[in-house]
Amino acid sequence: MKPDLGAATRGRILYGGDYNPEQWPEETWQEDVRLMRAAGVNSVTLGVFSWAKLEPRPGEREFGWLDRLMDLMHDNGIGVVLATPTASPPPWMGHLHPDTLPVTEDGRTEWWGGRQHFSHSSDTYRRYAAAITEDLAARYGGHPALTMWHINNEYCTYDWSEGAAARFRVWLRAKYGTLDALNEAWGTAFWSQGYGDWAEIHTPRQAHYLKNPGQVLDFKRFTSDMLLECYVAERDIVRRATPHLPVTTNFMPLWVGQDAWRWAEEEDVVSVDLYPDPRDPLGAQNGALVQDMTRSQARGPWMLMEQAAGPVNWRGVNHPKPRGLNRLWSLQAVARGADAVCYFQWRQSRQGAEKFHSGMVSHAGEEGRTYQEVKQLGAELAAIAPEVTGRHTPNDIAVLHDWHAWWAGAQDGRLSNRVDHPDLLRAWHRALWEAHLTTDFAHPEHDLSAYRLVVVPQAYALTDAAIENLLAYVRRGGTLVSGFLTGVADEDDRVRAGGMDARLRELFGIRTLHEWWPLDAGEHVECDGFRGTLWSEEIDKTEDAEARARYKGGELDGLPAVLRSGRAWYLSTLPEPAAMRDLLAGIAAEAGVRPVLDALPEGVEAVRRGELLFVLNHGRESVTVEVPGGHRDLLTGAALKDELTLGRYGAAVLKAEPDAQAEAVLAP
Ligand code: GLA
């Protein structure tokens, strides 16, 4: 059995974050552990960017400082998530071995001096990465402070170098076997692109005009696979040394370069870094989406590896979190399945590129509001941990998402570059969030039988297996709602006959898809009862299908905007948010899915996890929420009957208690 997050949490919620003590004199370390203990920090991630410190010259090792830190953490009861430092090679590597440096699309080298300047395809890089990983595993595998391994950091590089081209050819040979098969899949008959020799194939470098979409699509798959090979190589090394300890690498939310479904299968713990903008009115919804996706990838508890206690420093304007928001968003992550709430980083840096990025201890130090709030949250997480950790609550709704469909659909040469796959995911997930419906994510080929409702915001390319899966799901009684541009292409990005797979057209009751009518920014189409945005379609329906809403006026007057055929629904436009919310809420109700609580005020989120009910007020005004029955709030200890008042950014973690007991407490 693979070790899971429980091997590291041991019933606690992991609380802490990236700790970069090499930036500080050793006296500060003592101060750090004092403040960590006071804040309930029980986990730190060490060594993420320590390669130059650990290996100052090729093959040399300097472990003394890390030995002292590992011991210090252990002496203070703080577990260590130990990172392999391979996201940022030391300067000597690029200097001595230019083949370790990645090359951009237009052939320029990415130099050291920043980070993530490694070529995933470089044998030299991979050799050095394996060697330092071996030595870390050998030295610290038996250290009592070690709880988990963190491989690299936010794998996200692309590489168009000669080394990458060589590996790309190997990857393509394994995929296609023959050049004929590759030429066929890439449609190279178009524009005289036929390949006569494997050596002619390069990465899709800068070209005069639109590139071959098949080549670009395979290059995205290849990039995800190469990074995954780097991860797996390091994972296997640490796994050999410590088979009982879990291994992770931290994802960026909805990062385009990684097929995270595939990656998650290779991880013991799925972890993510999440930084919603405190000023974004949809920050809570966007956070919930990432949390739902990460939980679904983990199929259980997951780790919030990084968040910011205050501002980040990489947006144009970087806002701090108002009082209470860090607590609220942390509890939201726990509600949606996190068993670890961690930050980048422990102590705010005074030098380097991220000195204006917040830390758990800000420049203001112990007295600063940031640390004081971090400390309060640490105590609260410890209080709720016994009732929370290890609990996994599946939902009745799944949102489908597939990286390959995203990659295929996001290419140049389309009808509208305004159609953005993540934006569509957000629009659909937001509609469900606003309808107080909680949801999982799933891949189109996953077993969907446990869900009452499956929604497909957009799946431009679908394999035959995925299409059959969707058909079987509806045949067995599931309700399916799909957005436009679904099932347009196969996995090679070859447009299906009729512009959309015939089986899906039949399922949704589309007789003919005549033309797509994309909409400009600010343009909308009137439909019965709502306005459509972004896209519209000229479709004829089959006799049996029902047009639940039609276009009104304009070229498409009278044609179906929302089409229903049995339990299959098709939206040929994107309804405005309130209409989208009402539409999905209605379909969910018909499919037998109820909101977590009825009559929730706007901006209040209710989520069940195990026995607990989390109620979160994302608004700036106090609200009173009806929560039928007797409950105890595990955060305050208060007993409640039938309703609950939450202040601005207020949160409650409720456990049902027999009414009599609740009333007895409330009576005075
Ligand atoms: C990412 C990285 C961290 C840090 C933060 C800043 O998540 O993993 O090292 O750069 O961003 O927000």
XYZ file of C-alpha atoms in Angstrom, residues 5-667:
663
model
C -1.098 12.018 3.674
C -2.211 10.355 6.891
C 1.327 9.006 7.306
C 2.481 12.601 7.731
C -0.495 14.193 9.476
C -1.034 11.469 12.072
C -4.353 12.994 12.956
C -3.201 16.602 12.881
C -3.780 19.205 10.223
C -0.308 19.977 8.922
C 0.340 23.639 9.531
C 3.432 25.549 8.481
C 5.141 26.170 5.185
C 8.279 26.687 3.170
C 11.110 27.497 5.496
C 14.237 29.001 3.970
C 16.553 29.387 6.973
C 19.639 29.510 4.796
C 18.657 33.127 4.182
C 19.088 33.916 7.863
C 21.808 33.767 10.538
C 21.532 30.800 12.878
C 20.404 33.022 15.818
C 17.251 33.675 13.854
C 16.562 29.925 13.705
C 16.072 29.875 17.468
C 13.633 32.732 17.238
C 11.896 30.945 14.381
C 11.232 27.785 16.363
C 9.948 29.784 19.300
C 7.458 31.571 17.061
C 6.593 28.381 15.202
C 5.739 26.572 18.392
C 3.657 29.460 19.625
C 1.727 29.436 16.348
C 1.099 25.709 16.370
C 3.370 25.109 13.376
C 3.962 21.385 13.081
C 5.449 21.110 9.600
C 8.066 22.944 7.559
C 9.278 22.351 4.050
C 13.037 22.594 3.854
C 15.471 22.765 0.996
C 13.250 23.781 -1.916
C 15.842 26.203 -3.267
C 18.979 24.987 -1.506
C 20.928 23.277 -4.266
C 23.806 25.791 -4.379
C 24.084 25.629 -0.609
C 24.095 21.806 -0.566
C 26.373 21.404 -3.591
C 28.443 24.575 -3.826
C 30.778 22.991 -6.380
C 30.087 19.996 -8.639
C 29.976 16.821 -6.586
C 30.769 18.527 -3.244
C 28.299 18.223 -0.391
C 27.602 20.596 2.491
C 25.044 19.001 4.732
C 26.120 20.367 8.118
C 23.661 23.272 8.149
C 20.798 21.005 7.143
C 21.793 18.423 9.769
C 21.487 21.134 12.417
C 18.121 22.232 11.094
C 16.688 18.737 10.914
C 17.746 18.185 14.510
C 16.382 21.550 15.585
C 13.025 20.773 14.035
C 12.906 17.360 15.618
C 13.843 18.718 19.041
C 10.907 21.083 18.756
C 8.367 18.555 17.538
C 8.152 20.017 14.050
C 8.044 17.597 11.138
C 10.025 18.205 7.970
C 8.795 17.895 4.415
C 12.162 17.632 2.732
C 12.458 18.978 -0.779
C 14.783 17.910 -3.516
C 16.359 21.184 -4.616
C 16.185 20.441 -8.312
C 13.998 23.379 -9.387
C 16.927 25.778 -9.244
C 20.328 24.397 -10.276
C 23.414 26.219 -8.964
C 25.160 28.674 -11.309
C 28.063 26.304 -11.883
C 25.768 23.903 -13.670
C 24.747 26.227 -16.483
C 28.269 27.626 -16.621
C 29.924 24.203 -17.001
C 27.096 22.462 -18.828
C 25.139 24.748 -21.156
C 23.092 21.731 -22.247
C 21.288 21.924 -18.882
C 19.741 25.272 -19.838
C 16.352 25.414 -21.533
C 15.851 27.131 -24.868
C 12.842 29.237 -25.804
C 10.608 28.840 -28.819
C 12.663 31.339 -30.801
C 15.933 29.647 -29.925
C 17.173 31.858 -27.065
C 18.799 30.344 -23.980
C 17.239 30.874 -20.565
C 20.159 31.679 -18.271
C 20.665 31.124 -14.591
C 20.080 34.027 -12.233
C 16.381 33.320 -11.738
C 15.039 29.844 -11.130
C 13.605 26.859 -13.010
C 16.379 27.208 -15.586
C 16.718 23.507 -16.249
C 16.157 21.508 -19.384
C 13.941 18.559 -18.552
C 15.558 16.729 -21.437
C 19.181 17.246 -20.439
C 20.954 14.036 -19.426
C 23.458 16.119 -17.466
C 20.729 17.858 -15.464
C 18.975 14.583 -14.794
C 22.250 12.980 -13.647
C 23.054 15.775 -11.182
C 19.440 15.835 -9.958
C 19.508 12.098 -9.306
C 22.840 12.327 -7.484
C 21.781 15.044 -5.024
C 18.470 13.252 -4.483
C 20.297 9.969 -3.726
C 22.492 11.711 -1.196
C 19.623 13.527 0.514
C 17.661 10.288 0.741
C 20.651 8.414 2.156
C 21.454 11.096 4.697
C 17.989 12.024 5.924
C 15.855 9.000 5.096
C 16.241 7.767 8.663
C 15.967 11.157 10.365
C 13.100 11.230 12.844
C 11.996 14.725 11.737
C 11.325 13.596 8.157
C 7.612 13.151 7.366
C 7.329 13.534 3.599
C 9.268 14.249 0.407
C 8.628 17.248 -1.827
C 10.112 16.753 -5.292
C 11.302 19.843 -7.189
C 8.854 22.779 -7.145
C 6.019 23.702 -9.475
C 7.284 21.812 -12.521
C 6.480 24.233 -15.316
C 9.276 24.577 -17.855
C 9.078 24.253 -21.612
C 12.119 23.533 -23.695
C 12.670 23.824 -27.447
C 16.392 22.914 -27.286
C 18.278 20.404 -29.423
C 18.262 18.040 -26.432
C 14.495 18.353 -26.175
C 14.162 17.753 -29.924
C 16.166 14.530 -29.608
C 13.888 13.276 -26.833
C 10.804 14.467 -28.717
C 11.791 12.203 -31.617
C 12.192 9.251 -29.260
C 8.807 10.017 -27.701
C 7.148 10.284 -31.134
C 8.680 7.015 -32.355
C 7.309 5.274 -29.275
C 3.892 6.795 -29.889
C 3.560 6.332 -33.650
C 6.006 3.597 -34.616
C 6.178 4.759 -38.217
C 6.525 8.087 -39.950
C 3.440 7.261 -41.983
C 1.407 7.094 -38.805
C 2.863 10.388 -37.593
C 2.200 12.105 -40.920
C -1.355 10.842 -40.835
C -1.966 11.966 -37.243
C -0.477 15.394 -37.824
C -2.261 15.894 -41.136
C 1.002 16.839 -42.811
C -0.554 16.637 -46.278
C -1.595 20.208 -45.482
C 0.981 22.890 -46.462
C 3.625 20.440 -47.675
C 4.642 19.311 -44.207
C 5.214 15.597 -44.841
C 8.198 14.154 -42.960
C 10.487 11.731 -44.783
C 13.007 11.160 -41.990
C 12.713 11.284 -38.189
C 15.738 13.587 -38.116
C 13.675 16.306 -39.829
C 11.364 16.610 -36.834
C 12.090 19.335 -34.320
C 10.178 20.914 -31.481
C 7.546 23.368 -32.800
C 9.881 26.340 -32.915
C 9.070 29.853 -34.041
C 7.546 29.603 -37.517
C 6.491 32.106 -40.169
C 2.760 31.458 -39.820
C 0.432 29.067 -37.994
C 2.157 25.897 -36.810
C 1.020 22.348 -37.388
C -1.591 21.767 -34.663
C -0.799 18.052 -34.347
C 2.850 18.815 -33.704
C 1.983 21.507 -31.165
C -0.455 19.200 -29.379
C 2.067 16.382 -29.169
C 4.715 18.807 -27.946
C 2.445 19.760 -25.041
C 1.920 16.096 -24.208
C 5.637 15.467 -24.550
C 6.496 18.377 -22.236
C 4.148 17.106 -19.539
C 5.617 13.624 -19.939
C 9.253 14.786 -19.767
C 8.636 16.745 -16.592
C 6.837 13.731 -15.207
C 9.850 11.548 -16.025
C 12.017 13.945 -14.028
C 9.588 13.746 -11.122
C 9.293 9.955 -11.238
C 13.071 9.506 -11.353
C 13.527 11.494 -8.146
C 10.454 9.970 -6.540
C 11.748 6.477 -7.143
C 15.042 7.337 -5.487
C 13.460 8.644 -2.295
C 10.854 5.881 -2.336
C 13.562 3.228 -2.328
C 15.089 4.828 0.782
C 11.810 5.477 2.618
C 8.949 3.368 1.254
C 6.856 4.302 4.294
C 6.935 8.052 3.615
C 4.679 9.840 1.128
C 6.021 11.772 -1.850
C 4.504 14.829 -3.507
C 5.262 17.646 -5.890
C 3.294 20.859 -5.738
C 0.963 21.752 -8.603
C 0.058 25.217 -9.710
C -3.714 25.580 -10.026
C -4.990 24.653 -13.468
C -1.483 24.951 -14.842
C -1.639 24.435 -18.586
C 1.637 22.528 -18.920
C 0.913 19.457 -16.806
C -1.710 16.797 -17.292
C -2.398 16.793 -13.576
C -4.774 13.805 -13.745
C -1.892 11.740 -15.038
C 0.572 13.256 -12.599
C -1.653 12.707 -9.593
C -1.549 8.962 -10.235
C 2.191 9.096 -9.594
C 1.914 10.981 -6.319
C 1.229 9.671 -2.835
C -0.072 13.074 -1.798
C -1.535 15.625 -4.183
C -0.562 19.145 -3.239
C -1.282 22.539 -4.728
C -0.234 26.166 -4.360
C -3.167 28.524 -4.237
C -3.066 32.301 -4.360
C -6.445 33.897 -5.095
C -6.306 37.671 -5.358
C -7.721 39.180 -2.134
C -9.355 41.897 -4.257
C -10.970 39.497 -6.710
C -14.720 39.396 -6.054
C -14.599 35.809 -7.346
C -11.583 34.864 -5.207
C -13.579 32.449 -3.051
C -15.157 30.745 -6.071
C -11.821 30.419 -7.823
C -10.277 29.002 -4.666
C -13.116 26.510 -4.330
C -12.594 25.352 -7.907
C -8.926 24.593 -7.328
C -9.700 22.879 -4.033
C -12.369 20.718 -5.661
C -10.055 19.794 -8.476
C -7.185 18.936 -6.149
C -9.404 16.822 -3.899
C -10.693 14.994 -6.958
C -7.170 14.330 -8.187
C -6.224 13.099 -4.731
C -9.429 11.079 -4.348
C -9.143 11.993 -0.689
C -7.428 14.491 1.599
C -4.911 16.755 -0.075
C -2.300 19.283 0.888
C -2.462 23.039 0.507
C 1.287 23.332 0.064
C 1.459 27.070 -0.415
C -0.753 30.061 0.122
C 0.087 33.630 1.099
C -0.535 34.993 4.575
C -0.605 38.474 3.039
C 0.229 39.900 -0.370
C 2.065 38.107 -3.145
C 4.516 40.132 -5.248
C 3.839 38.898 -8.758
C 0.620 40.656 -9.712
C 0.672 44.166 -11.127
C -0.692 45.488 -7.848
C -0.408 43.211 -4.820
C -2.991 43.607 -2.086
C -2.730 42.362 1.497
C -5.416 40.148 2.947
C -7.868 42.091 5.099
C -8.194 40.865 8.666
C -9.888 37.486 8.771
C -9.486 36.570 5.114
C -6.486 34.299 5.580
C -8.407 32.347 8.216
C -11.526 32.157 6.078
C -9.754 30.900 2.957
C -7.714 28.422 5.010
C -10.890 26.989 6.528
C -12.414 26.861 3.056
C -9.528 24.618 1.985
C -10.073 22.361 4.996
C -13.810 22.239 4.278
C -13.046 21.114 0.751
C -10.729 18.348 1.840
C -7.319 19.762 2.780
C -5.496 18.078 5.643
C -2.598 20.500 5.392
C -2.643 24.293 5.422
C 0.771 25.640 4.521
C 2.270 28.824 3.207
C 4.978 30.250 1.113
C 6.859 31.084 3.258
C 7.563 31.070 6.980
C 9.570 34.276 7.369
C 9.326 37.075 4.845
C 12.675 37.549 3.079
C 14.661 40.750 3.317
C 16.614 40.101 0.153
C 16.028 38.464 -3.167
C 13.233 38.637 -5.699
C 10.473 37.846 -3.217
C 11.279 40.251 -0.405
C 7.913 41.953 -0.809
C 6.019 38.661 -0.831
C 4.389 38.052 2.518
C 5.412 35.364 4.974
C 3.743 33.912 8.070
C 6.089 36.237 9.925
C 6.034 39.489 8.010
C 8.631 42.240 8.156
C 6.620 43.540 11.124
C 7.625 40.423 13.079
C 5.913 38.873 16.065
C 3.780 41.923 16.807
C 2.573 42.202 13.235
C -1.052 41.423 12.467
C -0.070 38.738 9.969
C 1.742 36.601 12.527
C -0.920 37.217 15.148
C -3.608 35.932 12.778
C -1.428 32.998 11.743
C -1.079 32.126 15.407
C -4.795 32.233 16.063
C -5.459 30.027 13.051
C -2.875 27.502 14.208
C -4.807 27.035 17.443
C -8.120 26.718 15.620
C -6.823 24.133 13.174
C -5.452 22.092 16.053
C -8.876 22.231 17.719
C -10.817 20.940 14.728
C -8.205 18.451 13.473
C -9.483 15.370 15.326
C -12.911 15.756 13.711
C -11.582 16.514 10.249
C -8.440 14.725 9.130
C -8.754 11.736 6.876
C -12.394 12.483 6.075
C -13.379 12.465 2.430
C -16.831 13.466 1.246
C -17.657 12.679 -2.370
C -20.236 14.821 -4.164
C -23.176 14.073 -6.459
C -21.987 16.365 -9.229
C -18.872 16.101 -11.363
C -17.398 18.768 -13.619
C -15.378 17.245 -16.446
C -11.984 18.570 -17.333
C -9.201 17.172 -19.483
C -5.860 18.771 -20.242
C -5.618 17.184 -23.705
C -8.972 18.669 -24.672
C -7.776 22.037 -23.394
C -4.509 21.821 -25.334
C -6.187 20.751 -28.535
C -8.855 23.429 -28.287
C -6.558 26.299 -27.382
C -4.574 26.451 -30.600
C -4.205 29.315 -33.029
C -6.364 29.356 -36.130
C -9.694 28.927 -34.307
C -12.901 30.839 -34.805
C -12.615 32.757 -31.532
C -9.631 33.349 -29.323
C -12.071 34.641 -26.717
C -13.047 31.086 -25.851
C -10.762 30.207 -22.971
C -11.007 26.760 -21.419
C -10.207 27.809 -17.811
C -12.659 30.709 -18.098
C -15.395 28.262 -19.079
C -14.517 25.942 -16.216
C -14.726 28.912 -13.875
C -18.058 30.069 -15.281
C -19.663 26.645 -14.823
C -18.128 25.952 -11.447
C -19.106 29.406 -10.284
C -22.718 28.752 -11.298
C -22.728 25.603 -9.163
C -20.971 27.396 -6.307
C -23.555 30.177 -6.377
C -26.323 27.586 -6.383
C -24.696 26.127 -3.206
C -24.071 22.848 -4.944
C -20.808 21.134 -4.108
C -18.969 19.316 -6.829
C -16.068 17.073 -7.742
C -14.023 17.149 -10.916
C -13.494 14.151 -13.154
C -11.811 13.165 -16.392
C -14.088 12.266 -19.323
C -12.836 8.670 -19.199
C -13.328 8.243 -15.443
C -16.027 6.034 -13.994
C -18.889 8.513 -13.582
C -21.476 6.098 -12.266
C -21.445 7.534 -8.736
C -22.608 10.960 -9.951
C -26.186 12.070 -10.411
C -25.168 14.999 -12.578
C -22.149 15.472 -14.829
C -21.417 18.808 -16.462
C -19.000 19.412 -19.343
C -18.103 23.087 -19.634
C -16.115 22.337 -22.770
C -14.336 19.215 -24.018
C -13.251 20.181 -27.523
C -11.415 16.919 -28.220
C -12.686 13.594 -26.933
C -11.458 10.078 -27.486
C -13.908 7.415 -28.588
C -13.537 5.876 -25.142
C -14.594 9.160 -23.517
C -17.584 9.521 -25.822
C -18.703 5.966 -25.115
C -18.259 6.667 -21.411
C -20.566 9.690 -21.583
C -23.162 7.789 -23.580
C -23.081 4.884 -21.129
C -23.392 7.303 -18.222
C -26.631 8.768 -19.621
C -27.911 5.340 -20.655
C -27.571 4.190 -17.049
C -29.634 7.070 -15.766
C -27.169 9.928 -15.321
C -27.934 13.526 -16.262
C -25.392 15.172 -18.547
C -25.118 18.877 -19.380
C -22.632 19.980 -21.990
C -21.429 23.318 -23.209
C -20.568 24.159 -26.806
C -17.409 23.040 -28.597
C -17.564 19.604 -27.037
C -16.697 16.515 -29.049
C -15.577 18.603 -32.021
C -12.308 16.745 -32.592
C -10.688 13.374 -31.918
C -7.483 12.937 -29.943
C -5.351 13.893 -32.976
C -7.325 17.137 -33.307
C -9.016 15.859 -36.446
C -12.460 17.463 -36.728
C -15.170 14.825 -36.463
C -17.515 14.512 -39.444
C -20.372 16.980 -39.081
C -18.336 19.311 -36.816
C -19.267 17.351 -33.712
C -19.203 13.640 -33.021
C -22.337 12.020 -34.484
C -22.984 9.975 -31.326
C -22.995 13.124 -29.231
C -25.181 14.976 -31.697
C -27.665 12.162 -31.434
C -27.442 12.174 -27.660
C -28.202 15.887 -27.422
C -30.748 15.926 -30.240
C -28.744 17.981 -32.715
C -29.669 17.091 -36.281
C -27.295 19.482 -38.069
C -24.688 21.862 -36.762
C -24.636 24.355 -39.624
C -22.275 27.077 -38.400
C -20.652 28.410 -35.283
C -21.370 32.074 -34.547
C -18.779 33.375 -32.074
C -19.593 36.635 -30.300
C -17.380 39.658 -29.856
C -16.449 41.127 -26.502
C -19.474 42.928 -25.091
C -21.795 41.313 -27.635
C -24.660 39.139 -26.516
C -27.533 37.198 -28.021
C -31.047 37.387 -26.649
C -32.510 34.029 -25.704
C -35.803 33.119 -24.025
C -35.364 34.356 -20.473
C -31.642 35.220 -20.567
C -28.759 36.637 -22.562
C -26.093 34.453 -24.098
C -22.463 35.524 -24.330
C -19.228 34.446 -26.006
C -20.646 31.976 -28.514
C -23.765 30.936 -30.370
C -24.609 28.229 -32.860
C -26.794 27.618 -35.835
C -28.226 24.193 -35.134
C -31.291 22.227 -36.126
C -32.719 19.901 -33.576
C -34.093 16.443 -34.055
C -37.817 15.948 -33.682
C -37.668 14.385 -30.246
C -35.394 16.993 -28.712
C -36.870 19.928 -26.888
C -35.586 23.492 -27.291
C -35.693 24.684 -23.676
C -34.611 28.137 -24.777
C -34.357 29.642 -28.241
C -32.438 32.546 -29.740
C -34.596 35.632 -30.153
C -33.939 37.961 -33.071
C -30.837 38.177 -35.225
C -29.553 35.519 -37.586
C -30.341 32.645 -35.260
C -33.891 33.679 -34.404
C -35.925 30.665 -33.285
C -33.032 28.193 -33.246
C -32.272 26.277 -30.039
C -29.958 27.898 -27.487
C -30.584 25.272 -24.794
C -31.460 21.858 -26.048
C -32.710 18.909 -24.089
C -33.059 15.326 -25.139
C -34.067 13.099 -22.249
C -31.408 13.452 -19.579
C -28.890 15.083 -21.946
C -28.673 18.863 -22.160
C -26.704 21.020 -24.578
C -25.955 24.728 -24.243
C -24.947 26.343 -27.516
C -24.175 29.654 -25.807
C -22.851 30.752 -22.428
C -25.748 32.186 -20.405
C -24.959 35.161 -18.199
C -23.981 34.137 -14.639
C -27.370 34.367 -12.900
C -29.100 32.494 -15.719
C -26.383 29.862 -15.709
C -26.793 29.439 -11.949
C -30.579 29.060 -12.222
C -30.357 26.691 -15.152
C -27.874 24.349 -13.459
C -29.714 24.568 -10.133
C -32.929 23.495 -11.879
C -31.293 20.607 -13.702
C -29.574 19.492 -10.484
C -32.854 19.563 -8.587
C -34.452 17.416 -11.258
C -31.522 15.004 -11.001
C -32.134 14.792 -7.267
C -29.195 16.900 -6.087
C -29.927 19.365 -3.329
C -27.876 22.325 -2.096
C -25.972 21.780 1.134
C -28.326 24.163 2.953
C -31.502 25.812 1.756
C -31.954 29.558 1.876
C -28.290 30.492 2.132
C -27.588 34.204 1.794
C -25.495 35.298 -1.163
C -21.762 34.941 -0.601
C -22.172 32.333 2.109
C -20.662 28.951 1.381
C -21.726 25.752 3.107
C -19.700 22.579 2.686
C -19.971 19.207 4.355
C -16.887 17.275 5.244
C -17.479 14.035 7.107
C -19.748 14.785 10.047
C -19.006 18.488 9.946
C -20.724 21.388 8.291
C -18.506 24.353 7.413
C -20.349 27.648 6.989
C -18.235 30.450 5.546
C -19.235 34.067 5.060
C -17.268 35.535 2.173
C -19.061 38.836 2.498
C -18.095 41.981 4.363
C -21.432 42.244 6.172
C -22.689 40.015 8.967
C -25.260 37.452 7.993
C -27.658 35.173 9.764
C -27.882 31.701 8.322
C -30.590 29.144 8.955
C -29.052 25.855 10.006
C -31.853 23.587 11.134
C -31.251 21.580 14.315
C -28.784 21.820 17.160
C -25.074 22.220 16.535
C -21.867 23.020 18.303
C -19.351 25.322 16.644
C -15.979 23.661 17.096
C -14.174 26.980 16.621
C -15.867 28.834 19.468
C -17.425 25.995 21.465
C -20.792 27.766 21.233
C -23.972 25.723 21.024
C -26.444 26.839 18.368
C -30.046 26.144 17.581
C -31.516 26.556 14.094
C -29.514 29.604 13.138
C -26.096 31.099 13.150
C -24.766 34.640 12.823
C -21.449 35.186 11.115
C -19.596 38.479 11.027
C -17.568 39.739 8.069
C -15.385 36.854 6.801
C -16.813 34.778 9.631
C -16.642 30.996 9.718
C -18.201 28.228 11.756
C -17.376 24.547 11.857
C -20.518 22.843 13.051
C -21.071 19.440 14.516
C -24.607 18.207 15.020
C -25.578 17.746 18.658
C -28.837 16.512 20.117
C -31.225 19.463 20.490
C -31.686 19.048 24.196
C -28.026 19.526 24.877
C -27.815 22.549 22.624
C -30.805 24.193 24.269
C -29.462 23.492 27.725
C -26.313 25.409 26.896
C -28.235 28.211 25.265
C -30.905 28.463 27.940
